Coordinates of C-alpha atoms and ligand atoms in Angstrom, one line a residue:
M12 CA 59.8 64.1 139.0
P13 CA 59.0 67.1 136.8
C14 CA 61.1 67.4 133.6
V15 CA 62.0 70.0 131.1
A16 CA 64.1 69.7 127.9
L17 CA 66.6 72.4 127.0
T18 CA 67.0 72.7 123.2
F19 CA 69.6 74.8 121.4
D20 CA 69.2 75.8 117.8
D21 CA 71.4 77.1 114.9
G22 CA 74.9 75.9 116.1
P23 CA 77.4 74.7 116.6
G24 CA 78.7 78.3 116.9
A25 CA 81.5 80.2 118.6
H26 CA 79.9 79.8 122.1
T27 CA 78.8 76.1 121.9
S28 CA 82.0 74.6 123.3
R29 CA 81.7 76.9 126.4
L30 CA 78.0 75.9 126.7
L31 CA 79.0 72.2 126.7
D32 CA 81.4 72.9 129.6
I33 CA 78.6 74.7 131.5
L34 CA 76.2 71.7 130.9
A35 CA 78.9 69.3 132.1
D36 CA 79.5 71.3 135.3
H37 CA 75.8 71.1 136.1
D38 CA 75.5 67.5 134.9
V39 CA 72.7 68.4 132.5
K40 CA 71.9 66.8 129.1
A41 CA 70.4 68.9 126.4
T42 CA 69.3 68.6 122.8
F43 CA 71.1 70.4 120.0
Y44 CA 69.4 71.2 116.6
T45 CA 72.4 71.7 114.4
V46 CA 72.7 73.4 111.0
G47 CA 74.7 71.6 108.3
R48 CA 76.9 74.5 107.3
Q49 CA 77.8 75.1 110.9
I50 CA 78.7 71.4 111.4
E51 CA 81.1 71.8 108.5
Q52 CA 82.8 74.7 110.3
R53 CA 83.0 73.0 113.7
P54 CA 83.0 69.2 113.4
G55 CA 85.0 68.9 116.6
V56 CA 82.3 70.6 118.6
I57 CA 79.8 68.0 117.3
R58 CA 82.2 65.2 118.5
K59 CA 82.5 66.9 122.0
M60 CA 78.7 67.2 122.1
A61 CA 78.2 63.5 121.2
A62 CA 80.9 62.4 123.7
A63 CA 79.1 64.2 126.5
G64 CA 75.8 62.3 125.8
H65 CA 73.7 65.1 124.4
Q66 CA 71.0 64.5 121.9
I67 CA 71.9 65.8 118.5
G68 CA 69.2 66.7 115.9
N69 CA 68.9 68.1 112.5
H70 CA 68.0 71.8 111.8
S71 CA 68.5 71.7 108.0
Y72 CA 71.6 72.5 106.0
D73 CA 71.3 76.3 105.7
H74 CA 68.1 77.2 107.4
P75 CA 65.5 77.8 104.7
Q76 CA 61.8 77.8 105.6
L77 CA 61.1 74.2 104.5
T78 CA 57.4 75.1 103.6
A79 CA 58.7 77.6 101.1
V80 CA 61.0 75.2 99.1
S81 CA 60.2 72.2 97.0
A82 CA 59.9 68.8 98.6
D83 CA 63.1 67.8 96.8
A84 CA 65.0 70.8 98.2
A85 CA 63.6 70.1 101.7
R86 CA 64.8 66.5 101.4
R87 CA 68.3 67.6 100.4
Q88 CA 68.4 70.0 103.3
I89 CA 67.7 67.2 105.8
A90 CA 69.6 64.4 104.1
T91 CA 72.8 66.5 103.7
T92 CA 72.8 67.4 107.4
D93 CA 72.1 63.8 108.4
A94 CA 75.1 62.7 106.4
L95 CA 77.3 65.4 108.0
L96 CA 76.3 64.2 111.4
R97 CA 76.8 60.6 110.6
A98 CA 80.3 61.4 109.3
Q99 CA 81.0 62.5 112.9
G100 CA 79.7 59.3 114.3
V101 CA 76.4 60.8 115.3
T102 CA 73.0 59.2 114.7
P103 CA 70.7 62.2 114.2
S104 CA 67.5 62.0 116.2
T105 CA 64.6 64.2 115.2
V106 CA 64.4 67.4 113.1
R107 CA 63.6 70.9 114.2
P108 CA 62.3 72.7 111.1
P109 CA 63.7 76.2 110.7
Y110 CA 61.3 78.8 112.2
G111 CA 59.2 75.9 113.4
S112 CA 57.6 75.8 109.9
Y113 CA 56.1 72.6 108.7
N114 CA 53.1 71.3 106.8
T115 CA 52.0 67.9 105.7
S116 CA 54.4 67.9 102.7
V117 CA 57.4 68.7 105.0
L118 CA 56.3 66.0 107.5
Q119 CA 56.1 63.5 104.7
V120 CA 59.7 64.3 103.7
L121 CA 60.8 64.0 107.3
G122 CA 59.0 60.8 107.8
S123 CA 60.6 59.3 104.7
L124 CA 64.0 60.0 106.2
G125 CA 63.0 58.4 109.5
H126 CA 62.5 61.7 111.3
G127 CA 59.7 63.4 113.3
A128 CA 59.5 67.2 113.9
V129 CA 60.1 68.7 117.3
N130 CA 59.1 72.3 118.0
W131 CA 58.8 73.9 121.5
N132 CA 56.3 75.4 123.9
V133 CA 58.6 77.9 125.7
D134 CA 60.2 80.6 123.5
P135 CA 62.1 83.4 125.3
R136 CA 62.9 85.1 122.0
D137 CA 66.5 85.1 122.9
W138 CA 67.6 85.9 119.3
Q139 CA 65.6 89.1 119.5
D140 CA 66.3 90.3 123.1
K141 CA 70.0 89.6 123.6
D142 CA 69.9 90.3 127.3
T143 CA 70.8 87.5 129.8
P144 CA 68.5 88.5 132.7
T145 CA 65.5 88.8 130.3
V146 CA 66.2 85.3 128.9
V147 CA 66.5 83.8 132.4
Q148 CA 63.3 85.5 133.5
R149 CA 61.3 84.4 130.5
V150 CA 62.4 80.8 130.6
T151 CA 62.1 80.3 134.3
S152 CA 58.7 82.0 134.5
A153 CA 57.2 80.0 131.6
A154 CA 58.7 76.6 132.4
R155 CA 56.1 73.9 133.2
P156 CA 56.5 70.1 133.6
G157 CA 57.0 68.6 130.1
A158 CA 58.2 71.9 128.6
I159 CA 60.5 72.0 125.6
L160 CA 62.5 75.2 125.9
L161 CA 63.8 76.9 122.8
M162 CA 67.2 78.7 122.9
H163 CA 70.0 79.6 120.5
D164 CA 73.6 78.7 121.4
V165 CA 74.9 81.1 118.7
H166 CA 74.3 84.0 121.1
S167 CA 76.6 84.5 124.1
T168 CA 73.8 86.2 126.0
S169 CA 71.8 83.0 125.8
V170 CA 74.7 80.8 126.8
D171 CA 75.3 83.1 129.8
A172 CA 71.7 82.6 130.8
V173 CA 72.1 78.8 131.1
P174 CA 73.7 78.5 134.6
Q175 CA 71.0 80.5 136.3
I176 CA 68.2 78.7 134.3
I177 CA 69.5 75.4 135.5
T178 CA 70.0 76.4 139.1
T179 CA 66.6 78.1 139.3
L180 CA 64.7 75.2 137.8
K181 CA 66.6 72.5 139.7
A182 CA 65.7 74.4 142.9
R183 CA 62.1 74.0 141.9
G184 CA 62.6 70.2 141.5
Y185 CA 63.0 70.0 137.8
H186 CA 65.1 67.4 136.1
F187 CA 66.7 68.3 132.7
V188 CA 66.3 65.6 130.1
T189 CA 66.7 65.2 126.3
V190 CA 63.9 65.6 123.8
D191 CA 63.8 61.8 123.2
Q192 CA 63.4 61.3 126.9
I193 CA 60.7 63.9 127.4
T194 CA 58.7 62.9 124.4
G195 CA 59.3 59.1 124.7
G196 CA 60.5 59.3 121.1
V197 CA 58.9 61.0 118.1
A198 CA 57.3 58.8 115.4
P199 CA 58.6 59.4 111.9
G200 CA 56.3 61.9 110.1
S201 CA 54.7 63.2 113.3
A202 CA 55.3 66.5 115.1
V203 CA 55.5 67.4 118.8
H204 CA 55.6 70.7 120.7
S205 CA 56.0 69.5 124.3
G206 CA 56.8 66.5 126.3
M207 CA 54.3 63.7 126.8
H208 CA 56.1 62.5 130.0
P209 CA 56.2 65.5 132.3
Ligands
ZN20 ZN1 66.9 78.1 113.7

C-alpha cells in the first residue's frame, strides 16, 4: 500500500486545533514539528495532538537557522523544546531543523540529544502562496509513494487544503502515516528527506 506522511511545521498556532479535528474526521495521523515558544502559548493543543496519536517532533525553540548559531545555542534550541514537550507528557521524536538547514555540526548536536533530522521531498511553498487550491494542486500533483509532505499549520489556507489533499490521495490508494512509520525510524545524528518504506 503506497504511503505518504503529512508534516506540519511552526505550530501549534491558531488553526492547529481545527486541523486536529479535520485529521480526526478523516482518521489520518500526521507529524507535527512544533516550535518551543508556540508550545508555551498553546500547551493544551499539544496535549490534544498527543491524545489523538499524532507524532510530535521538535522544530527548535524560536526558529533560528541552526547552521548560523553556535553548537551550544543549537543544543539549547533543541533541548529547551524537548523539555517543553516532555512537560506535556510527550516524548519528542525527530527534529526538523528550521529552513531544513543542517550540517555535520548540527547533526552532531541532534545525535547527542538522541534525534535525527527529518526534511521533506514535497514542498508546496504554502507559506509563500497562501491560496488553498494552489496548495492542493501542488501537493497532490507531486505526491509519490514514500513522500514526506511539508506544510505549515499556522496558515488557515494550508489547513483548508487538508481535506481535499486527503480525499484526493486516498482515492489514489495512498495511506497516511507518520514520519516514524514512513522512515522506519531515523537514527540519531542522521538525516532523511523521504520515506524508506513507500
Ligand atoms: Zn519552520
